[in-house]
mmCIF file of C-alpha atoms in Angstrom:
data_model
loop_
_atom_site.group_PDB
_atom_site.id
_atom_site.type_symbol
_atom_site.label_atom_id
_atom_site.label_comp_id
_atom_site.label_asym_id
_atom_site.label_seq_id
_atom_site.Cartn_x
_atom_site.Cartn_y
_atom_site.Cartn_z
ATOM 1 C CA MET N 791 -0.121 -0.055 -0.021
ATOM 2 C CA THR N 792 2.705 2.239 1.145
ATOM 3 C CA ILE N 793 4.742 1.433 -2.386
ATOM 4 C CA SER N 794 1.643 1.947 -4.364
ATOM 5 C CA ARG N 795 0.756 5.291 -2.770
ATOM 6 C CA GLY N 796 4.260 6.309 -3.468
ATOM 7 C CA CYS N 797 4.305 5.458 -7.080
ATOM 8 C CA LEU N 798 1.127 7.265 -7.738
ATOM 9 C CA CYS N 799 2.522 10.415 -5.962
ATOM 10 C CA SER N 800 5.594 10.396 -8.281
ATOM 11 C CA ASN N 801 3.337 10.159 -11.228
ATOM 12 C CA PHE N 802 0.738 13.080 -10.255
ATOM 13 C CA THR N 803 3.721 15.554 -9.511
ATOM 14 C CA SER N 804 5.355 14.814 -12.770
ATOM 15 C CA LYS N 805 4.695 15.227 -16.555
ATOM 16 C CA TYR N 806 2.726 11.617 -16.163
ATOM 17 C CA CYS N 807 0.436 13.045 -14.187
ATOM 18 C CA PHE N 808 -2.362 12.461 -16.485
ATOM 19 C CA SER N 809 -1.665 9.034 -16.824
ATOM 20 C CA PRO N 810 -2.906 8.085 -13.364
ATOM 21 C CA ILE N 811 -6.642 8.869 -14.538
ATOM 22 C CA SER N 812 -6.283 5.662 -16.499
ATOM 23 C CA LEU N 813 -7.755 2.569 -15.034
ATOM 24 C CA TRP N 814 -4.920 0.382 -14.397
ATOM 25 C CA TRP N 815 -2.724 3.072 -12.725
ATOM 26 C CA HIS N 816 -5.364 3.132 -10.004
ATOM 27 C CA ASP N 817 -5.154 -0.680 -9.401
ATOM 28 C CA PRO N 818 -3.830 -1.088 -5.876
ATOM 29 C CA TYR N 819 -6.450 1.285 -4.696
ATOM 30 C CA ILE N 820 -9.403 -0.208 -6.566
ATOM 31 C CA SER N 821 -8.443 -3.586 -5.710
ATOM 32 C CA LEU N 822 -9.077 -2.762 -2.143
ATOM 33 C CA VAL N 823 -12.676 -1.470 -2.838
ATOM 34 C CA PRO N 824 -14.007 -4.780 -1.420
ATOM 35 C CA CYS N 825 -12.146 -4.542 1.680
ATOM 36 C CA ARG N 826 -12.969 -1.000 2.368
ATOM 37 C CA LEU N 827 -16.309 -0.185 0.834
ATOM 38 C CA LYS N 828 -18.592 -3.524 1.288
ATOM 39 C CA PRO N 829 -16.219 -6.424 2.369
ATOM 40 C CA GLN N 830 -19.441 -8.612 2.545
ATOM 41 C CA SER N 831 -20.201 -8.128 -0.911
ATOM 42 C CA ALA N 832 -19.042 -11.379 -3.181
ATOM 43 C CA GLU N 833 -20.621 -9.772 -6.200
ATOM 44 C CA LEU N 834 -18.274 -6.472 -5.608
ATOM 45 C CA PHE N 835 -15.140 -8.622 -5.324
ATOM 46 C CA GLN N 836 -16.373 -10.777 -8.614
ATOM 47 C CA VAL N 837 -16.441 -7.645 -10.545
ATOM 48 C CA VAL N 838 -13.094 -5.985 -9.219
ATOM 49 C CA CYS N 839 -11.662 -9.702 -9.570
ATOM 50 C CA ILE N 840 -12.757 -9.799 -13.458
ATOM 51 C CA LEU N 841 -11.532 -6.138 -14.402
ATOM 52 C CA PHE N 842 -7.844 -7.037 -12.739
ATOM 53 C CA THR N 843 -7.655 -10.534 -13.932
ATOM 54 C CA GLY N 844 -8.404 -9.268 -17.593
ATOM 55 C CA PRO N 845 -8.356 -5.612 -18.816
ATOM 56 C CA VAL N 846 -6.209 -4.078 -16.449
ATOM 57 C CA ILE N 847 -3.205 -6.665 -16.513
ATOM 58 C CA SER N 848 -3.521 -6.733 -20.063
ATOM 59 C CA GLY N 849 -2.118 -3.229 -20.151
ATOM 60 C CA VAL N 850 1.606 -4.941 -20.099
ATOM 61 C CA ILE N 851 0.911 -5.694 -23.689
ATOM 62 C CA PRO N 852 0.267 -2.571 -25.383
ATOM 63 C CA PHE N 853 2.436 -0.496 -22.943
ATOM 64 C CA ARG N 854 5.230 -3.028 -23.532
ATOM 65 C CA ASN N 855 5.647 -3.551 -19.700
ATOM 66 C CA SER N 856 9.531 -4.560 -19.283
ATOM 67 C CA LEU N 857 11.267 -5.777 -16.152
ATOM 68 C CA VAL N 858 14.146 -3.318 -16.607
ATOM 69 C CA PHE N 859 15.479 -2.773 -12.589
ATOM 70 C CA HIS N 860 17.184 0.501 -13.098
ATOM 71 C CA ASP N 861 14.403 2.149 -14.680
ATOM 72 C CA MET N 862 11.886 3.620 -12.235
ATOM 73 C CA ASP N 863 9.348 4.443 -14.586
ATOM 74 C CA LYS N 864 9.102 0.966 -16.072
ATOM 75 C CA MET N 865 9.328 -0.767 -12.683
ATOM 76 C CA ILE N 866 6.481 1.509 -11.613
ATOM 77 C CA SER N 867 4.482 0.742 -14.617
ATOM 78 C CA VAL N 868 5.068 -3.091 -14.299
ATOM 79 C CA PHE N 869 4.014 -2.792 -10.378
ATOM 80 C CA LEU N 870 0.810 -0.846 -10.874
ATOM 81 C CA HIS N 871 -0.168 -3.218 -13.764
ATOM 82 C CA VAL N 872 0.376 -6.533 -11.992
ATOM 83 C CA SER N 873 0.694 -6.067 -8.134
ATOM 84 C CA ALA N 874 -3.225 -5.833 -7.404
ATOM 85 C CA THR N 875 -3.855 -8.880 -9.732
ATOM 86 C CA LEU N 876 -1.579 -10.952 -7.896
ATOM 87 C CA VAL N 877 -3.250 -9.943 -4.584
ATOM 88 C CA LEU N 878 -6.775 -10.980 -5.737
ATOM 89 C CA TYR N 879 -5.515 -14.276 -7.405
ATOM 90 C CA LYS N 880 -4.370 -14.830 -3.636
ATOM 91 C CA ILE N 881 -7.663 -14.075 -2.202
ATOM 92 C CA ARG N 882 -9.595 -15.827 -5.295
ATOM 93 C CA TRP N 883 -8.281 -19.230 -4.642
ATOM 94 C CA TYR N 884 -6.642 -19.005 -1.012
ATOM 95 C CA ALA N 885 -9.124 -16.999 0.580
ATOM 96 C CA PRO N 886 -9.078 -18.931 3.889
ATOM 97 C CA ASP N 887 -5.276 -18.636 4.302
ATOM 98 C CA THR N 888 -5.549 -14.960 3.125
ATOM 99 C CA SER N 889 -7.687 -14.080 5.803
ATOM 100 C CA LEU N 890 -5.493 -15.414 8.655
ATOM 101 C CA ILE N 891 -2.791 -12.989 7.540
ATOM 102 C CA TRP N 892 -4.991 -10.046 6.269
ATOM 103 C CA ASN N 893 -8.389 -9.243 6.931
ATOM 104 C CA ALA N 894 -11.033 -12.179 8.633
ATOM 105 C CA TRP N 895 -13.840 -10.827 6.105
ATOM 106 C CA ILE N 896 -11.923 -12.800 3.351
ATOM 107 C CA GLY N 897 -12.586 -16.396 4.554
ATOM 108 C CA LYS N 898 -16.143 -15.578 5.174
ATOM 109 C CA THR N 899 -17.012 -13.765 1.960
ATOM 110 C CA ILE N 900 -15.056 -15.631 -0.638
ATOM 111 C CA GLN N 901 -16.614 -19.087 -0.445
ATOM 112 C CA PRO N 902 -17.811 -21.587 -3.426
ATOM 113 C CA GLN N 903 -21.570 -21.095 -2.040
ATOM 114 C CA ASN N 904 -21.308 -17.139 -2.154
ATOM 115 C CA LEU N 905 -19.538 -16.686 -5.637
ATOM 116 C CA ASN N 906 -22.305 -17.030 -7.893
ATOM 117 C CA THR N 907 -21.723 -17.516 -11.657
ATOM 118 C CA SER N 908 -24.593 -14.725 -12.685
ATOM 119 C CA SER N 909 -23.326 -13.051 -16.150
ATOM 120 C CA PHE N 910 -24.970 -9.881 -14.593
ATOM 121 C CA TRP N 911 -21.879 -9.333 -12.185
ATOM 122 C CA LEU N 912 -18.951 -11.621 -14.177
ATOM 123 C CA MET N 913 -19.491 -9.696 -17.861
ATOM 124 C CA ALA N 914 -22.355 -7.146 -17.881
ATOM 125 C CA VAL N 915 -20.991 -4.976 -14.744
ATOM 126 C CA PRO N 916 -17.104 -5.282 -15.835
ATOM 127 C CA THR N 917 -18.037 -4.293 -19.509
ATOM 128 C CA ILE N 918 -20.315 -1.524 -18.197
ATOM 129 C CA CYS N 919 -17.391 -0.237 -15.916
ATOM 130 C CA LEU N 920 -14.793 -0.220 -18.883
ATOM 131 C CA TYR N 921 -17.039 2.075 -21.419
ATOM 132 C CA MET N 922 -17.916 4.097 -18.399
ATOM 133 C CA HIS N 923 -14.130 4.740 -17.599
ATOM 134 C CA THR N 924 -13.248 5.280 -21.443
ATOM 135 C CA ILE N 925 -16.070 8.007 -21.538
ATOM 136 C CA LEU N 926 -14.835 9.724 -18.235
ATOM 137 C CA TYR N 927 -11.418 9.375 -19.237
ATOM 138 C CA HIS N 928 -11.996 11.253 -22.566
ATOM 139 C CA LEU N 929 -14.089 14.138 -21.013
ATOM 140 C CA ILE N 930 -11.630 14.494 -18.408
ATOM 141 C CA VAL N 931 -8.699 14.684 -20.414
ATOM 142 C CA ASN N 932 -9.668 15.910 -23.964
ATOM 143 C CA VAL N 933 -12.637 17.904 -23.070
ATOM 144 C CA ILE N 934 -12.274 19.691 -19.435
ATOM 145 C CA ILE N 935 -8.417 19.833 -18.748
ATOM 146 C CA LYS N 936 -6.717 19.625 -22.526
ATOM 147 C CA PRO N 937 -3.355 19.305 -21.482
ATOM 148 C CA ASP N 938 -0.713 20.607 -23.530
ATOM 149 C CA GLU N 939 2.057 18.403 -25.406
ATOM 150 C CA THR N 940 4.392 18.454 -22.547
ATOM 151 C CA TYR N 941 2.142 16.115 -20.347
ATOM 152 C CA ALA N 942 1.801 12.387 -20.705
ATOM 153 C CA THR N 943 -1.560 10.891 -21.709
ATOM 154 C CA SER N 944 -2.304 7.084 -22.077
ATOM 155 C CA TYR N 945 -2.906 7.965 -25.987
ATOM 156 C CA ARG N 946 0.472 10.066 -25.714
ATOM 157 C CA LEU N 947 2.574 7.249 -24.195
ATOM 158 C CA ILE N 948 1.293 4.860 -26.769
ATOM 159 C CA SER N 949 1.959 7.355 -29.710
ATOM 160 C CA VAL N 950 5.820 7.325 -29.063
ATOM 161 C CA MET N 951 6.252 3.553 -29.197
ATOM 162 C CA LYS N 952 6.174 3.664 -33.127
ATOM 163 C CA GLY N 953 7.669 0.068 -33.447
ATOM 164 C CA SER N 954 4.613 -1.602 -31.504
ATOM 165 C CA PHE N 955 1.484 -3.232 -33.232
ATOM 166 C CA THR N 956 -0.711 -0.871 -31.370
ATOM 167 C CA TYR N 957 0.650 2.227 -32.929
ATOM 168 C CA ARG N 958 0.632 0.625 -36.460
ATOM 169 C CA MET N 959 -3.082 -0.240 -36.213
ATOM 170 C CA MET N 960 -3.798 3.302 -34.499
ATOM 171 C CA HIS N 961 -2.126 4.713 -37.807
ATOM 172 C CA ARG N 962 -3.590 2.547 -40.159
ATOM 173 C CA PHE N 963 -5.875 5.230 -41.607
ATOM 174 C CA GLY N 964 -3.290 8.247 -40.734
ATOM 175 C CA PRO N 965 -3.079 10.220 -37.725
ATOM 176 C CA ARG N 966 -6.402 12.090 -38.182
ATOM 177 C CA TYR N 967 -8.124 9.001 -36.903
ATOM 178 C CA ALA N 968 -5.112 8.064 -34.706
ATOM 179 C CA GLU N 969 -6.997 8.750 -31.080
ATOM 180 C CA ALA N 970 -10.451 7.656 -31.997
ATOM 181 C CA LEU N 971 -8.964 4.206 -33.095
ATOM 182 C CA TYR N 972 -6.859 4.057 -29.896
ATOM 183 C CA HIS N 973 -10.008 4.417 -27.801
ATOM 184 C CA GLY N 974 -11.563 1.894 -30.045
ATOM 185 C CA ILE N 975 -8.889 -0.502 -29.919
ATOM 186 C CA TYR N 976 -8.819 -0.183 -26.307
ATOM 187 C CA ALA N 977 -12.271 -0.764 -25.625
ATOM 188 C CA SER N 978 -12.384 -3.924 -28.234
ATOM 189 C CA LEU N 979 -9.507 -5.071 -26.368
ATOM 190 C CA SER N 980 -10.864 -4.578 -22.792
ATOM 191 C CA THR N 981 -14.054 -6.213 -23.438
ATOM 192 C CA ALA N 982 -11.999 -9.299 -24.969
ATOM 193 C CA PHE N 983 -10.035 -9.827 -22.028
ATOM 194 C CA VAL N 984 -13.169 -9.821 -19.864
ATOM 195 C CA VAL N 985 -14.269 -12.605 -21.967
ATOM 196 C CA ILE N 986 -10.989 -14.225 -21.108
ATOM 197 C CA ALA N 987 -11.235 -13.486 -17.296
ATOM 198 C CA GLN N 988 -14.475 -15.494 -17.137
ATOM 199 C CA ILE N 989 -12.740 -18.654 -17.893
ATOM 200 C CA ALA N 990 -9.510 -17.711 -15.582
ATOM 201 C CA TYR N 991 -12.116 -16.901 -12.750
ATOM 202 C CA HIS N 992 -13.777 -20.381 -12.871
ATOM 203 C CA TYR N 993 -10.769 -22.492 -13.326
ATOM 204 C CA GLN N 994 -7.469 -21.914 -11.252
ATOM 205 C CA ALA N 995 -5.591 -23.688 -13.747
ATOM 206 C CA ALA N 996 -6.418 -20.971 -16.451
ATOM 207 C CA HIS N 997 -6.102 -18.377 -13.686
ATOM 208 C CA LEU N 998 -2.438 -19.156 -13.022
ATOM 209 C CA ALA N 999 -1.650 -20.017 -17.010
ATOM 210 C CA LEU N 1000 -2.988 -16.044 -17.972
ATOM 211 C CA LEU N 1001 -1.061 -14.373 -15.065
ATOM 212 C CA THR N 1002 2.037 -16.534 -15.927
ATOM 213 C CA SER N 1003 1.596 -15.651 -19.629
ATOM 214 C CA PHE N 1004 1.690 -11.857 -18.708
ATOM 215 C CA LEU N 1005 4.440 -11.906 -16.157
ATOM 216 C CA LEU N 1006 6.611 -14.001 -18.912
ATOM 217 C CA ILE N 1007 5.844 -11.193 -21.219
ATOM 218 C CA VAL N 1008 7.189 -8.483 -18.618
ATOM 219 C CA VAL N 1009 10.253 -10.647 -18.374
ATOM 220 C CA TRP N 1010 10.705 -11.016 -22.109
ATOM 221 C CA ASN N 1011 10.323 -7.487 -22.696
ATOM 222 C CA GLY N 1012 12.835 -6.461 -19.919
ATOM 223 C CA GLY N 1013 15.370 -9.016 -21.350
ATOM 224 C CA SER N 1014 14.912 -7.674 -25.246
ATOM 225 C CA TYR N 1015 15.569 -4.281 -23.711
ATOM 226 C CA TYR N 1016 18.862 -4.981 -22.205
ATOM 227 C CA VAL N 1017 19.899 -6.791 -25.192
ATOM 228 C CA HIS N 1018 18.864 -3.914 -27.400
ATOM 229 C CA ILE N 1019 20.764 -1.533 -25.192
ATOM 230 C CA PHE N 1020 23.976 -3.726 -25.052
ATOM 231 C CA SER N 1021 24.167 -4.485 -28.287
ATOM 232 C CA ARG N 1022 23.824 -0.611 -29.395
ATOM 233 C CA TYR N 1023 26.566 -0.144 -26.559
ATOM 234 C CA LYS N 1024 28.827 -2.547 -28.313
ATOM 235 C CA THR N 1025 28.460 -1.168 -31.832
ATOM 236 C CA LEU N 1026 28.991 2.528 -30.544
ATOM 237 C CA LYS N 1027 32.103 1.306 -28.658
ATOM 238 C CA ALA N 1028 33.328 -0.658 -31.582
ATOM 239 C CA ARG N 1029 32.910 2.298 -33.931
ATOM 240 C CA GLN N 1030 34.518 4.438 -31.664
ATOM 241 C CA GLU N 1031 37.544 2.065 -31.814
ATOM 242 C CA ASN N 1032 37.745 2.118 -35.283
ATOM 243 C CA ASN N 1033 37.707 5.626 -35.371
ATOM 244 C CA GLY N 1034 40.745 6.205 -32.935
ATOM 245 C CA GLU N 1035 42.659 3.314 -35.089
ATOM 246 C CA ASN N 1036 41.975 5.383 -38.286
ATOM 247 C CA GLN N 1037 43.007 8.659 -36.796
ATOM 248 C CA THR N 1038 46.395 6.972 -35.471
#
């Protein structure tokens, strides 16, 4: 909790201050809603679990989250995308053990007989929350505040990743429609991951496989980053050595 608060504060006081408005940047706080707002509500837990098992952690893909230990921004992004999802996995499948070391309500609320399989709570409500978030984010950032180009928004962060698949899809019809396509891609992918999260919610093996896949993506991106940086360093060093030999 202290770490997540520090992460959010560091972003709110920097040029990234409009990125925390995005849903996934708030995940350490939203994931605690069942603990603080209505701890006896199994339905509320289900909604939160679906949101963070699917749409939130899937943000590691378009934002190319990387496990790069010396880069604070990258590590903060990884922490805020992944941390709450791991906590919710622990609560979902190991509620009695979790209640012994955290909050006692978990062991009573997260029980098979309390967790219904209603499509309203597992599909409809999370999807509605996603679309409401998209509309609210657009109104706050693009209509009300309208930050200048020096401030980072979710769209601008994606726009600088020119080699990514998301960037190519956004600019498929030119820069004029790029932002509209960004919101469309976000809504479509988020809805798709809500559907995928249904399987993970009902089967622990699928849930574990999904989380492991995202963690492997983060590790792979980090390894690729270091390989790219070290290869550039070696190339630059070789050029400097060659220039030195030519001068002599």
